[in-house]
Short mmCIF file of C-alpha atoms in Angstrom, two decimals:
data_model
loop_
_atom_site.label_atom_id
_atom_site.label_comp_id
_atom_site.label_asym_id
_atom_site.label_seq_id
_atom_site.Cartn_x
_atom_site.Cartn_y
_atom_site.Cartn_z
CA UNK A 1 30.62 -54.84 -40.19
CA UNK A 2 34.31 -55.88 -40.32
CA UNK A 3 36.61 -53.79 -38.17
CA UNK A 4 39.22 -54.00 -41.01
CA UNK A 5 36.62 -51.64 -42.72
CA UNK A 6 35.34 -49.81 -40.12
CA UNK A 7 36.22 -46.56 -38.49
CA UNK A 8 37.19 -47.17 -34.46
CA UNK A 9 39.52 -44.84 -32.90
CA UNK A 10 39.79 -46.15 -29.47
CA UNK A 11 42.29 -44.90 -26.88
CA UNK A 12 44.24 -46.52 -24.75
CA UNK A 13 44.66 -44.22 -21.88
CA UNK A 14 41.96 -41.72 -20.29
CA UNK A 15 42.03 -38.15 -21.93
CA UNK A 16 42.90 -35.56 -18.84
CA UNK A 17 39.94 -33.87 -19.76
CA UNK A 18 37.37 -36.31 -19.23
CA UNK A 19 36.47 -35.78 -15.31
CA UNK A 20 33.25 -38.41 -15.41
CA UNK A 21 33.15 -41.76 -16.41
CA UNK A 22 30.55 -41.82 -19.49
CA UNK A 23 33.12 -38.70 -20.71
CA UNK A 24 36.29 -40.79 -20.05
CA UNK A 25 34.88 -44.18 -22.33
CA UNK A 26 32.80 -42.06 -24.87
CA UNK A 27 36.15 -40.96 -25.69
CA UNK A 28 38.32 -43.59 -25.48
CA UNK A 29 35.53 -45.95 -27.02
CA UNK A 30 35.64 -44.22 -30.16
CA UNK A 31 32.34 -42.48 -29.76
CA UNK A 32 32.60 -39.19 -29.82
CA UNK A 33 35.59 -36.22 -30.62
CA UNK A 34 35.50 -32.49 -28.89
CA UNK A 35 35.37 -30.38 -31.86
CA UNK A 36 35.55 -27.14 -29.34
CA UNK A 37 34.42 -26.59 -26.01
CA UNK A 38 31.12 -28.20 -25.20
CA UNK A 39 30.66 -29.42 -28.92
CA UNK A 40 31.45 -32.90 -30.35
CA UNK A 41 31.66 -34.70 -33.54
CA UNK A 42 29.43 -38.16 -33.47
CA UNK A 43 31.97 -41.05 -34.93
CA UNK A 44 30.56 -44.09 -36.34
CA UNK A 45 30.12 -45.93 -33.14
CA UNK A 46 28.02 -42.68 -31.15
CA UNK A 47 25.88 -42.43 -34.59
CA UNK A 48 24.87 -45.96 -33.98
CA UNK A 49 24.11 -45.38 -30.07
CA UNK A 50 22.32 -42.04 -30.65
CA UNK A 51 20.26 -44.08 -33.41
CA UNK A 52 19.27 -46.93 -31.14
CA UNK A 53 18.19 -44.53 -28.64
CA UNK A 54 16.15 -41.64 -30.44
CA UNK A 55 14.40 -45.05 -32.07
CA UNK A 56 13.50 -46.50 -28.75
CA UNK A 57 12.28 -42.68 -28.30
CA UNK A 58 10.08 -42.09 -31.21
CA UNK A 59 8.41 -45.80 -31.01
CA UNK A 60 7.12 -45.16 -27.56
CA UNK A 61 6.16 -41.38 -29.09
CA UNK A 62 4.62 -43.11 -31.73
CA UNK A 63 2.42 -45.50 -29.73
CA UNK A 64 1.58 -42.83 -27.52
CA UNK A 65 -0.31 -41.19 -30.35
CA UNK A 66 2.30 -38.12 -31.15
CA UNK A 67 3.43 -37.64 -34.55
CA UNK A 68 6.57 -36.36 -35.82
CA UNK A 69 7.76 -33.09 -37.35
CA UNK A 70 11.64 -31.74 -37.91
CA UNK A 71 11.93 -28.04 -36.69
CA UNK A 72 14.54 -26.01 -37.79
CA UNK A 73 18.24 -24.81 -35.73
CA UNK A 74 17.72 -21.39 -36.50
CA UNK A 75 14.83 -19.90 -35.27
CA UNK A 76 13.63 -16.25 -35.92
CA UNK A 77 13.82 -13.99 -33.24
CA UNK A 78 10.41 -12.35 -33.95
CA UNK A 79 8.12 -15.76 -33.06
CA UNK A 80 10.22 -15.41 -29.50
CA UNK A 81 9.19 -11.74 -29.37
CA UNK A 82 5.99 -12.94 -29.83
CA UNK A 83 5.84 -15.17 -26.69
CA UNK A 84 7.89 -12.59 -24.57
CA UNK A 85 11.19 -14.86 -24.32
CA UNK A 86 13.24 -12.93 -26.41
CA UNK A 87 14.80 -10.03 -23.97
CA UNK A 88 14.14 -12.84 -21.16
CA UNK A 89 16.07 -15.62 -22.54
CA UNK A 90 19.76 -15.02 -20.63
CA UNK A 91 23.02 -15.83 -22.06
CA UNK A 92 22.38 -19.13 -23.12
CA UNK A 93 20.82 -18.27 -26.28
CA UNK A 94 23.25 -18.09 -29.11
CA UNK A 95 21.65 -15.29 -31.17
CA UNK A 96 22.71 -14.52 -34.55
CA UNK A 97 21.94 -11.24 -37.23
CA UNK A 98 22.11 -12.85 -41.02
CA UNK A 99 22.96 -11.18 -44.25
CA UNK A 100 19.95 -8.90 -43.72
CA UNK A 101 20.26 -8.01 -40.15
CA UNK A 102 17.79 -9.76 -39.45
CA UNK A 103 17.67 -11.52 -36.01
CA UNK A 104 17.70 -15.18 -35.37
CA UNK A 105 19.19 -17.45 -32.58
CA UNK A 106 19.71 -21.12 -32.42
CA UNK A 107 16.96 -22.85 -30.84
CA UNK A 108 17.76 -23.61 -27.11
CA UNK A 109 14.12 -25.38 -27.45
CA UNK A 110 10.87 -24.93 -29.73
CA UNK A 111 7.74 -24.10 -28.27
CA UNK A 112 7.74 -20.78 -30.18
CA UNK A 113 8.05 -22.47 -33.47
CA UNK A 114 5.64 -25.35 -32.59
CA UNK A 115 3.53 -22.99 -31.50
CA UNK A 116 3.09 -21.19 -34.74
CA UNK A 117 3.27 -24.23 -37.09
CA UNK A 118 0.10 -25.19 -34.89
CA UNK A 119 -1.75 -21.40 -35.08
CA UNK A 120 -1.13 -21.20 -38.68
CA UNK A 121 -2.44 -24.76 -39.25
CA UNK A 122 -5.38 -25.80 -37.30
CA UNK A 123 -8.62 -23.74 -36.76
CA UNK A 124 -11.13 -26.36 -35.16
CA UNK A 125 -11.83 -28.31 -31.71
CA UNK A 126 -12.90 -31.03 -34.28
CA UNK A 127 -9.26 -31.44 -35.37
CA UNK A 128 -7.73 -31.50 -31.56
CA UNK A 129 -5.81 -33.08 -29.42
CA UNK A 130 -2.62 -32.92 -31.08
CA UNK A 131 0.62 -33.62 -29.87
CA UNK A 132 3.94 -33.14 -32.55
CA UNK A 133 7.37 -34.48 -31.83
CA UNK A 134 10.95 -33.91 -32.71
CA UNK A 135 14.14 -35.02 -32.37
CA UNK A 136 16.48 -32.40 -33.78
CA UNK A 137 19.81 -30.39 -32.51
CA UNK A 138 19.58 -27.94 -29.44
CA UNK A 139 22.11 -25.00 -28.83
CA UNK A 140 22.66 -23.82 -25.15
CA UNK A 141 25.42 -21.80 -24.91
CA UNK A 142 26.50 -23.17 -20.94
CA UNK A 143 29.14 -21.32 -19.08
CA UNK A 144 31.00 -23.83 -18.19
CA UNK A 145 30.25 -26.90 -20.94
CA UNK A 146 31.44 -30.26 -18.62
CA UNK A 147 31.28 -33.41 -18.16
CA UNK A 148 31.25 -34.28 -21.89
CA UNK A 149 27.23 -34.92 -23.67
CA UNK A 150 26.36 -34.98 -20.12
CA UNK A 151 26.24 -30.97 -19.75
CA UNK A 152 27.35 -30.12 -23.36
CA UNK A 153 26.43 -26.71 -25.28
CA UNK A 154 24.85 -28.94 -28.73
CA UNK A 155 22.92 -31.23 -27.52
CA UNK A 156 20.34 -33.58 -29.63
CA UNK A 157 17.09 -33.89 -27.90
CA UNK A 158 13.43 -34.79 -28.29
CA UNK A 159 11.08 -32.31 -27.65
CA UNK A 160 6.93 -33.04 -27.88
CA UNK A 161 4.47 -30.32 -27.72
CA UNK A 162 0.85 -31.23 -26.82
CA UNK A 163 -2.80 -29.35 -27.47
CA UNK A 164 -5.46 -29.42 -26.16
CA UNK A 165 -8.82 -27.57 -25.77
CA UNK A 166 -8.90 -27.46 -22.33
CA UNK A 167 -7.11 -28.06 -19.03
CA UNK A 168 -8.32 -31.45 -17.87
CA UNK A 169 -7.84 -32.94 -21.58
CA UNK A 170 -4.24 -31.30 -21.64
CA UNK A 171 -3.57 -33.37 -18.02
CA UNK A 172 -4.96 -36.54 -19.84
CA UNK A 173 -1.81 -35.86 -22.80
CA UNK A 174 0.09 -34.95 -19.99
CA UNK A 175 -0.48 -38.62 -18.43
CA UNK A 176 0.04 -40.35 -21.75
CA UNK A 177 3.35 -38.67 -21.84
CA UNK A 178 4.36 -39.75 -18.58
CA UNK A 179 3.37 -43.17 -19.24
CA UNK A 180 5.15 -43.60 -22.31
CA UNK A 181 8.50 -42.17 -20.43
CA UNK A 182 8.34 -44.65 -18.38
CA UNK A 183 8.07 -46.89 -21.04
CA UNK A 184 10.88 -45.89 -22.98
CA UNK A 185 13.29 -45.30 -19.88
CA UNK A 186 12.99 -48.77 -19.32
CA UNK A 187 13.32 -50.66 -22.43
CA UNK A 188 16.71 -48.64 -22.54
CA UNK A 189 17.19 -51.45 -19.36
CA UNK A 190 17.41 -48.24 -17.46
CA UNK A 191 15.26 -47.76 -13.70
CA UNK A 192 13.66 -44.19 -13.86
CA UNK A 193 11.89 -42.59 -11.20
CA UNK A 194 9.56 -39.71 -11.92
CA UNK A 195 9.92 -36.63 -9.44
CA UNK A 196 7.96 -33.39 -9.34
CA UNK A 197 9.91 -30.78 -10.63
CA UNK A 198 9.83 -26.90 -10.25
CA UNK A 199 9.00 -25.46 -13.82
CA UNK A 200 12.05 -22.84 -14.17
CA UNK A 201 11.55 -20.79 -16.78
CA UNK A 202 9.12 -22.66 -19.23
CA UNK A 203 6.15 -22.12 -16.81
CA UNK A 204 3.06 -23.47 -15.38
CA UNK A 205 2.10 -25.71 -12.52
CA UNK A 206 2.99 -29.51 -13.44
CA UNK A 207 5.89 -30.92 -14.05
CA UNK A 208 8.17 -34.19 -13.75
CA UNK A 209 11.80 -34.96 -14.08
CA UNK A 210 12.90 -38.52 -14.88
CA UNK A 211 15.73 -39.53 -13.05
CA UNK A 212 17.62 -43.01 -13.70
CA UNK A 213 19.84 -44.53 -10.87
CA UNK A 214 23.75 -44.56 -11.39
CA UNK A 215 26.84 -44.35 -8.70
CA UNK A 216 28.09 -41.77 -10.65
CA UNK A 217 24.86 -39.83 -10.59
CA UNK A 218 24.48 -35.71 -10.72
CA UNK A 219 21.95 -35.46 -7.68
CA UNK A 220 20.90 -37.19 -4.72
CA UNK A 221 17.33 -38.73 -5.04
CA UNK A 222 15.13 -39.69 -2.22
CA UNK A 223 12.24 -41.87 -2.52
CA UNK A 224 9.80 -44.69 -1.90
CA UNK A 225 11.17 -47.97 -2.89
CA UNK A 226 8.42 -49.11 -4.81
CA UNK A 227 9.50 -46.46 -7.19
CA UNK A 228 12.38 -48.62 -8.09
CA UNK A 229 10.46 -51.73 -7.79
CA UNK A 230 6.98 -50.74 -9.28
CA UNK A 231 6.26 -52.59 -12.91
CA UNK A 232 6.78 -50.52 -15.93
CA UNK A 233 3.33 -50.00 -17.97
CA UNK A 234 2.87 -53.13 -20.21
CA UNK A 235 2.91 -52.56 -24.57
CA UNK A 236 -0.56 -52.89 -24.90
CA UNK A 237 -1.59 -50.40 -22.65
CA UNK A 238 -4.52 -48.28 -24.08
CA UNK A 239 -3.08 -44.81 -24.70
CA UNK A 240 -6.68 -43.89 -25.48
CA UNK A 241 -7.91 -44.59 -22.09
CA UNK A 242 -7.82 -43.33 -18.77
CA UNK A 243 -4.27 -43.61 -17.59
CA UNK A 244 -4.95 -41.62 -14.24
CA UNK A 245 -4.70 -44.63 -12.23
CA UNK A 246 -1.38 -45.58 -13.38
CA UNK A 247 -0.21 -41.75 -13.26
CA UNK A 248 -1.74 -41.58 -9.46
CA UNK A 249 0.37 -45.45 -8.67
CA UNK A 250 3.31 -43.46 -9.48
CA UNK A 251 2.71 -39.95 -8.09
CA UNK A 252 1.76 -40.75 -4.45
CA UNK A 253 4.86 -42.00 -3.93
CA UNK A 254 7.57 -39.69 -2.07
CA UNK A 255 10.32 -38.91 -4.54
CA UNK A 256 12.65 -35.74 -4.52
CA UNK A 257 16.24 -34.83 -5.73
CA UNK A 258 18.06 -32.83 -2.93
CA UNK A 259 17.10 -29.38 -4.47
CA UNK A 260 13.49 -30.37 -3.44
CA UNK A 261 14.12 -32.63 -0.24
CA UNK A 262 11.71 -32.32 2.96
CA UNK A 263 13.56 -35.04 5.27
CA UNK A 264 11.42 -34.68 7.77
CA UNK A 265 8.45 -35.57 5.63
CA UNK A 266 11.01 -38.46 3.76
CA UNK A 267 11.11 -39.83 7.44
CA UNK A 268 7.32 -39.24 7.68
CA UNK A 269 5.62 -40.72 4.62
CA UNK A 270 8.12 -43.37 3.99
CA UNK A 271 8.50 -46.57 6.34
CA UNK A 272 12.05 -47.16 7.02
CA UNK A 273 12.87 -50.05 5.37
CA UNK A 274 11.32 -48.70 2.01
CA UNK A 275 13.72 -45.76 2.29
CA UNK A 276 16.04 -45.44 -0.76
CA UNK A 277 18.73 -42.67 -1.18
CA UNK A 278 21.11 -42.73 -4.11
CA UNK A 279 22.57 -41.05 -6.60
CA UNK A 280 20.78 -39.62 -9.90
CA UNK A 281 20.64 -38.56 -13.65
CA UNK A 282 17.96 -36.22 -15.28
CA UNK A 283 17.04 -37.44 -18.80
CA UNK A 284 13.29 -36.61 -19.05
CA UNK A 285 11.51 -33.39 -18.26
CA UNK A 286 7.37 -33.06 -18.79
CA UNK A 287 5.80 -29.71 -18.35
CA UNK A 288 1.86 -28.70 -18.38
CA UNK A 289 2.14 -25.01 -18.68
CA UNK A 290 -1.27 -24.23 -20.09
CA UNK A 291 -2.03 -21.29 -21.99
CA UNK A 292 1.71 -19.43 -21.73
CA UNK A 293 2.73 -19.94 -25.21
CA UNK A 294 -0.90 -19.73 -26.95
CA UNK A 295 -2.04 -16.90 -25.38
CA UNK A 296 0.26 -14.47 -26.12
CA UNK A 297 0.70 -15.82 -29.69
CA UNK A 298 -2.59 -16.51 -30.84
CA UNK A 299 -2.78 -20.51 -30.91
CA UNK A 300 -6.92 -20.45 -30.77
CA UNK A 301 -9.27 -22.67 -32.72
CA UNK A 302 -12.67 -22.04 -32.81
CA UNK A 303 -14.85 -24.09 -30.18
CA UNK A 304 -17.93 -26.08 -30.07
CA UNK A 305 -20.23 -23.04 -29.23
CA UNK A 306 -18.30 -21.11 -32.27
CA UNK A 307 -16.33 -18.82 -29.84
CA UNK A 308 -12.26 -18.84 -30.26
CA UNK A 309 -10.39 -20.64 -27.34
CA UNK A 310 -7.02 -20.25 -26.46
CA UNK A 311 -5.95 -23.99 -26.51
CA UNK A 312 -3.81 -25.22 -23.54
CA UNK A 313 -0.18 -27.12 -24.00
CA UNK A 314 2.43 -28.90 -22.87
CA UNK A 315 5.94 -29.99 -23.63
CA UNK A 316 7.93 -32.73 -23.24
CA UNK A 317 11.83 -33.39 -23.45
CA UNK A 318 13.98 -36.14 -23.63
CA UNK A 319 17.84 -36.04 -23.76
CA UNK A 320 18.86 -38.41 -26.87
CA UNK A 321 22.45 -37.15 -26.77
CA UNK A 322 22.43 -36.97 -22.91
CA UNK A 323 21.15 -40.72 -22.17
CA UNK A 324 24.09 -41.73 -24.23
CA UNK A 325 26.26 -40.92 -21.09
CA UNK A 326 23.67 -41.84 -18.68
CA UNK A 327 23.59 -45.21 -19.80
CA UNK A 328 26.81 -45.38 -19.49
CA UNK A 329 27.34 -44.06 -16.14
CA UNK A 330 24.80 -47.21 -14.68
CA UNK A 331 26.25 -49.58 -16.80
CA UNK A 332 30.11 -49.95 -16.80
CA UNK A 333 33.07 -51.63 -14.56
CA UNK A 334 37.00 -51.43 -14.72
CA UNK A 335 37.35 -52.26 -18.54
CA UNK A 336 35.00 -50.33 -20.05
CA UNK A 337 30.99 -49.82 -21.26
CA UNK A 338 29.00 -52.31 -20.49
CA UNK A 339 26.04 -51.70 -23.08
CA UNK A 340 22.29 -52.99 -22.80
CA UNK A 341 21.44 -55.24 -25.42
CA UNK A 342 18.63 -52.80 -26.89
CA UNK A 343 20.88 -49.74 -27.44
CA UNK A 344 24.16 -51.61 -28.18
CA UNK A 345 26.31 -50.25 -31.18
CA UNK A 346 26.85 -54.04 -32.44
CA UNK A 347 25.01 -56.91 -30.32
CA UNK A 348 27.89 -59.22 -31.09
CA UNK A 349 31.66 -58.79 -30.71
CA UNK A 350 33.30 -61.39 -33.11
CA UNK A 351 36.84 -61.94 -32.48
CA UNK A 352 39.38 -63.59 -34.69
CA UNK A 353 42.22 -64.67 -32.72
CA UNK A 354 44.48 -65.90 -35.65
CA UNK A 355 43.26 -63.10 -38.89
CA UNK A 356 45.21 -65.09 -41.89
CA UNK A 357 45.18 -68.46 -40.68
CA UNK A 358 43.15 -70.00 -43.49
CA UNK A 359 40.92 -72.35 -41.35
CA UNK A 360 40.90 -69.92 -38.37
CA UNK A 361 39.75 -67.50 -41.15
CA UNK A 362 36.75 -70.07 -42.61
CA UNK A 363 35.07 -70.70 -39.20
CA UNK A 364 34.89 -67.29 -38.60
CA UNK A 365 33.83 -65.88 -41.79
CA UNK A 366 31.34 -68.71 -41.46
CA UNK A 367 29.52 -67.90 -38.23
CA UNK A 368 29.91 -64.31 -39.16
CA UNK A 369 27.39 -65.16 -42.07
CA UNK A 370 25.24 -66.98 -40.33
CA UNK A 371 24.87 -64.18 -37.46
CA UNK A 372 23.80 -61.55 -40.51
CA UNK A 373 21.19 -64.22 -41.88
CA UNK A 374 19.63 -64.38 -38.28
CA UNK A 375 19.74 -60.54 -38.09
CA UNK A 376 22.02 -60.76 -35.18
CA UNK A 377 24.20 -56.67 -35.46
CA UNK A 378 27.84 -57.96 -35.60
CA UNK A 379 30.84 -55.99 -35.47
CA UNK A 380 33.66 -58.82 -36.82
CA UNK A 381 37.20 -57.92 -35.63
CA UNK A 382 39.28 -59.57 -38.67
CA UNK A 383 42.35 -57.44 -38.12
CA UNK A 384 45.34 -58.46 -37.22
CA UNK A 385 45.96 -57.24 -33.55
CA UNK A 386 47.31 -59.23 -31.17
CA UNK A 387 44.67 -60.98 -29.00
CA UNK A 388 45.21 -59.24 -25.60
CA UNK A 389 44.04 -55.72 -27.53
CA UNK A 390 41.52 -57.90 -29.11
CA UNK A 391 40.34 -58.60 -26.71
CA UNK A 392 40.79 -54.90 -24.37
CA UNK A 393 39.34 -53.03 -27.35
CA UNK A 394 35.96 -55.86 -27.10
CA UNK A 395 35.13 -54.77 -23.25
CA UNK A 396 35.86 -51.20 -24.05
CA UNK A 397 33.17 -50.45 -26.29
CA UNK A 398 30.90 -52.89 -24.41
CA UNK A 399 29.39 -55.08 -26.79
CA UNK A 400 26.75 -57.50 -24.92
CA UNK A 401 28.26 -60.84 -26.24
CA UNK A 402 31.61 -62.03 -27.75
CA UNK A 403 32.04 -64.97 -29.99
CA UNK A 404 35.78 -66.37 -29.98
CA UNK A 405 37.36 -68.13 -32.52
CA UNK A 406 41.07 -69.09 -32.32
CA UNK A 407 42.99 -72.17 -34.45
CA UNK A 408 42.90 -74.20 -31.16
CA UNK A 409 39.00 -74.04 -30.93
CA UNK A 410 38.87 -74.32 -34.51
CA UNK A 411 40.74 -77.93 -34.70
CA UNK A 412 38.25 -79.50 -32.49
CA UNK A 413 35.06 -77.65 -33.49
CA UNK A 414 34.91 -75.07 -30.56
CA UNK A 415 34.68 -71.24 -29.98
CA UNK A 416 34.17 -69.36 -26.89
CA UNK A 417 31.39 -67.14 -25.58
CA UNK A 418 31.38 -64.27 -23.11
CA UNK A 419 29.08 -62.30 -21.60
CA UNK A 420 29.98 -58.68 -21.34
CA UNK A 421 27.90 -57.75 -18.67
CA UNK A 422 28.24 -61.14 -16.24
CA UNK A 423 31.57 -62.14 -17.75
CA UNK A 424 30.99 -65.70 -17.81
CA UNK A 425 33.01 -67.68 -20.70
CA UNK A 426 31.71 -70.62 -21.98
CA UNK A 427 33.59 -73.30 -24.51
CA UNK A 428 30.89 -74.56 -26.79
CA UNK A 429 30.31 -76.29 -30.77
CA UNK A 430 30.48 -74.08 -32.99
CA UNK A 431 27.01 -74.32 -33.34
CA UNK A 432 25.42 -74.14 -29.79
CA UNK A 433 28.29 -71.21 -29.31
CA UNK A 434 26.28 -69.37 -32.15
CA UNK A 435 23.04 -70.52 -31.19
CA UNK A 436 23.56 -69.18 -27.71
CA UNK A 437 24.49 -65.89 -28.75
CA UNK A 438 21.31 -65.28 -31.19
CA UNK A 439 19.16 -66.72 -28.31
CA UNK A 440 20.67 -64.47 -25.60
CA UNK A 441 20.28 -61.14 -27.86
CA UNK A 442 16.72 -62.02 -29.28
CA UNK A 443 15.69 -62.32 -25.92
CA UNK A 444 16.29 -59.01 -24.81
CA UNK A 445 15.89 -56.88 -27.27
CA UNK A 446 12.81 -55.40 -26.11
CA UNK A 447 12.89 -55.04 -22.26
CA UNK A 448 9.04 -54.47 -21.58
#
């Protein structure tokens, strides 16, 4: 994509309303604009970032044997009658009366209407487990919308709803989930410890939040550092098979957030020098809440003995719009976003010092060609800035490598290569330059 063409509003200086970090370069990086409070449009550069990440998301779904549907935004108030949430739900809900006073809200979440789609749909044990995804647009209407994405009102999130006919093969779906968070937290390049979690409002007795590591973090987090240490589950694992001993590896750990803190057990269980304490993000919640949601509306398929049983569920969330910001809060430094390679808008910055000068203009049109034939994503600035915000706007929006090419270079067969996250420069040929660039995105694209 050449800049000339594309659509990059960057800021100079940090909006006054931007009180975090992730909020303060989302903005200024072009990604995002507050349409009102708690709400934001998606500009080119977010839509690419929310697409890398909800892809990463739905592969590791995929592999982990859930399959996707697309719920609707508005929901009908009667399914949530149904289930008891209606009168419950507080203030959050945004409920709405259409054309025929009839009631509807926009859906804060979707077990009600996963719920039904599966009652209306399957009748047997012979057609279980199931487990159906989404990634779709949530509405919480927060009192106090902050922090930009990070707390917003409209939110986009993934949200998988397992079934099962009975408790222990529910905690089996539940362990494949798990597994494949920890999967997909990682090839993000983020660490993400899982934590038990109280269950709030959705119910039952098991539950995990995922919480990556950043300075900037919302919570404290306490735990064991093998945790932070411990090897993410490898691609071929067998999402068929019994995954309770990698689910036990990373329960038996100690790992809290402050809410949930026993010190004196921290001190206890943990040696000191495996201690960690730092600061946190929630961007994965699991639930097993059993029969809650079936129960009361009538999600029962008929058994192996021919008697109706009320299957048991689960659900699991994943913030799409919300790790946007998290990954930004661990990965940044005095000049901007510093993005991993596998959720990058562009992989490659290419920078035209000298836009016009006709051979200046040839060797870069040149390797910008030969970056699209090797699939490399390439974001070409041909415009004609001057090089300092050429360069400024380049570590802004965080782009994991920068190809340089300036008349000087050009004369003697030369352009320049940085790495955005290390910020090493190296002078190279034109064509190791480019074949160092290719090598160092190929090679970490996919993190585990």
């Amino acid at each position: 994509m050449r800049l000339s063409r594309y659509f990059l509003p960057v800021l100079r200086d940090t909006p006054k309303e931007a009180e975090i970090v992730s909020h303060q370069l989302m903005l200024r990086a072009g990604m995002i604009k507050q349409s009102a409070a708690g709400i934001y449009s998606w500009l080119p550069l977010g839509v690419r970032v929310l697409d890398k990440i909800a892809a990463i998301v739905r592969e590791e779904q995929n592999r982990a044997g859930a399959v996707e549907v697309l719920m609707p935004t508005i929901q009908s108030a009667d399914l949530w009658r149904e289930s008891g949430r209606y009168e419950a739900y507080g203030k959050e809900m945004l409920r709405i009366v259409d054309r025929h006073d009839r009631d509807m809200l926009f859906g804060p979440t979707a077990e009600e209407v996963i719920t039904a789609i599966f009652r209306d749909c399957v009748r047997s044990y012979k057609d279980l487990p199931k487990n159906l995804y989404n990634i779709q647009w949530k509405f919480r209407d927060e009192i106090r919308p902050r922090f930009g994405v990070m707390r917003g009102r409209e939110f986009l999130m993934k949200d998988a709803y397992s079934f099962d006919l009975t408790a222990d093969a529910a905690r089996q779906a539940y362990q494949r989930m798990f597994v494949a968070y920890l999967r997909t937290f990682a090839r993000m390049g983020l660490k993400s410890i899982p934590m038990k979690a109280d269950t709030g409002p959705i119910g039952g007795d098991l539950s995990h939040e995922f919480i990556i590591l950043a300075e900037t973090g919302e919570s404290q987090v306490f735990c064991h550092k093998d945790l932070i240490e411990g090897a993410v589950p490898a691609a071929d694992t067998n999402f068929d098979g019994d995954l309770s001993g990698i689910f036990a590896d990373w329960t038996s750990k100690y790992a809290a957030t402050e809410d949930m803190h026993d010190a004196a057990k921290f001190e206890a269980d943990v040696p000191k020098d495996s201690r960690v304490s730092a600061r946190g993000i929630e961007v994965g919640h699991i639930f097993y809440f059993g029969t809650k949601y079936s129960e009361p509306m009538g999600a029962r398929v008929q058994g192996p003995d021919g008697q109706l049983v009320t299957t048991h569920m689960g659900s699991y969330g994943v913030g799409v719009s919300r790790l946007s910001a998290a990954i930004i809060e661990a990965n940044h430094d005095a000049n901007g976003i510093v993005w991993p390679v596998p959720v990058a808008p562009f992989e490659v910055g290419l920078v035209n010092l000298k836009a016009g000068d006709a051979e200046t203009d040839k060797a870069a049109n040149d390797l910008y060609a030969k970056l699209q034939a090797a699939g490399i994503e390439v974001l070409y600035d041909d415009t004609d800035e001057r090089a300092g915000g050429k360069f400024a706007t380049m570590d802004l929006i965080g782009l994991p490598y920068q190809l340089i090419v300036g008349p000087k270079g050009v004369k003697v067969g030369e352009a320049e290569v940085k790495d955005r996250r290390s910020g090493a420069r190296d002078t190279l040929s034109m064509d190791a330059a480019l074949a160092r660039v290719i090598d160092g995105v190929t090679s970490q694209r996919v993190l585990v």
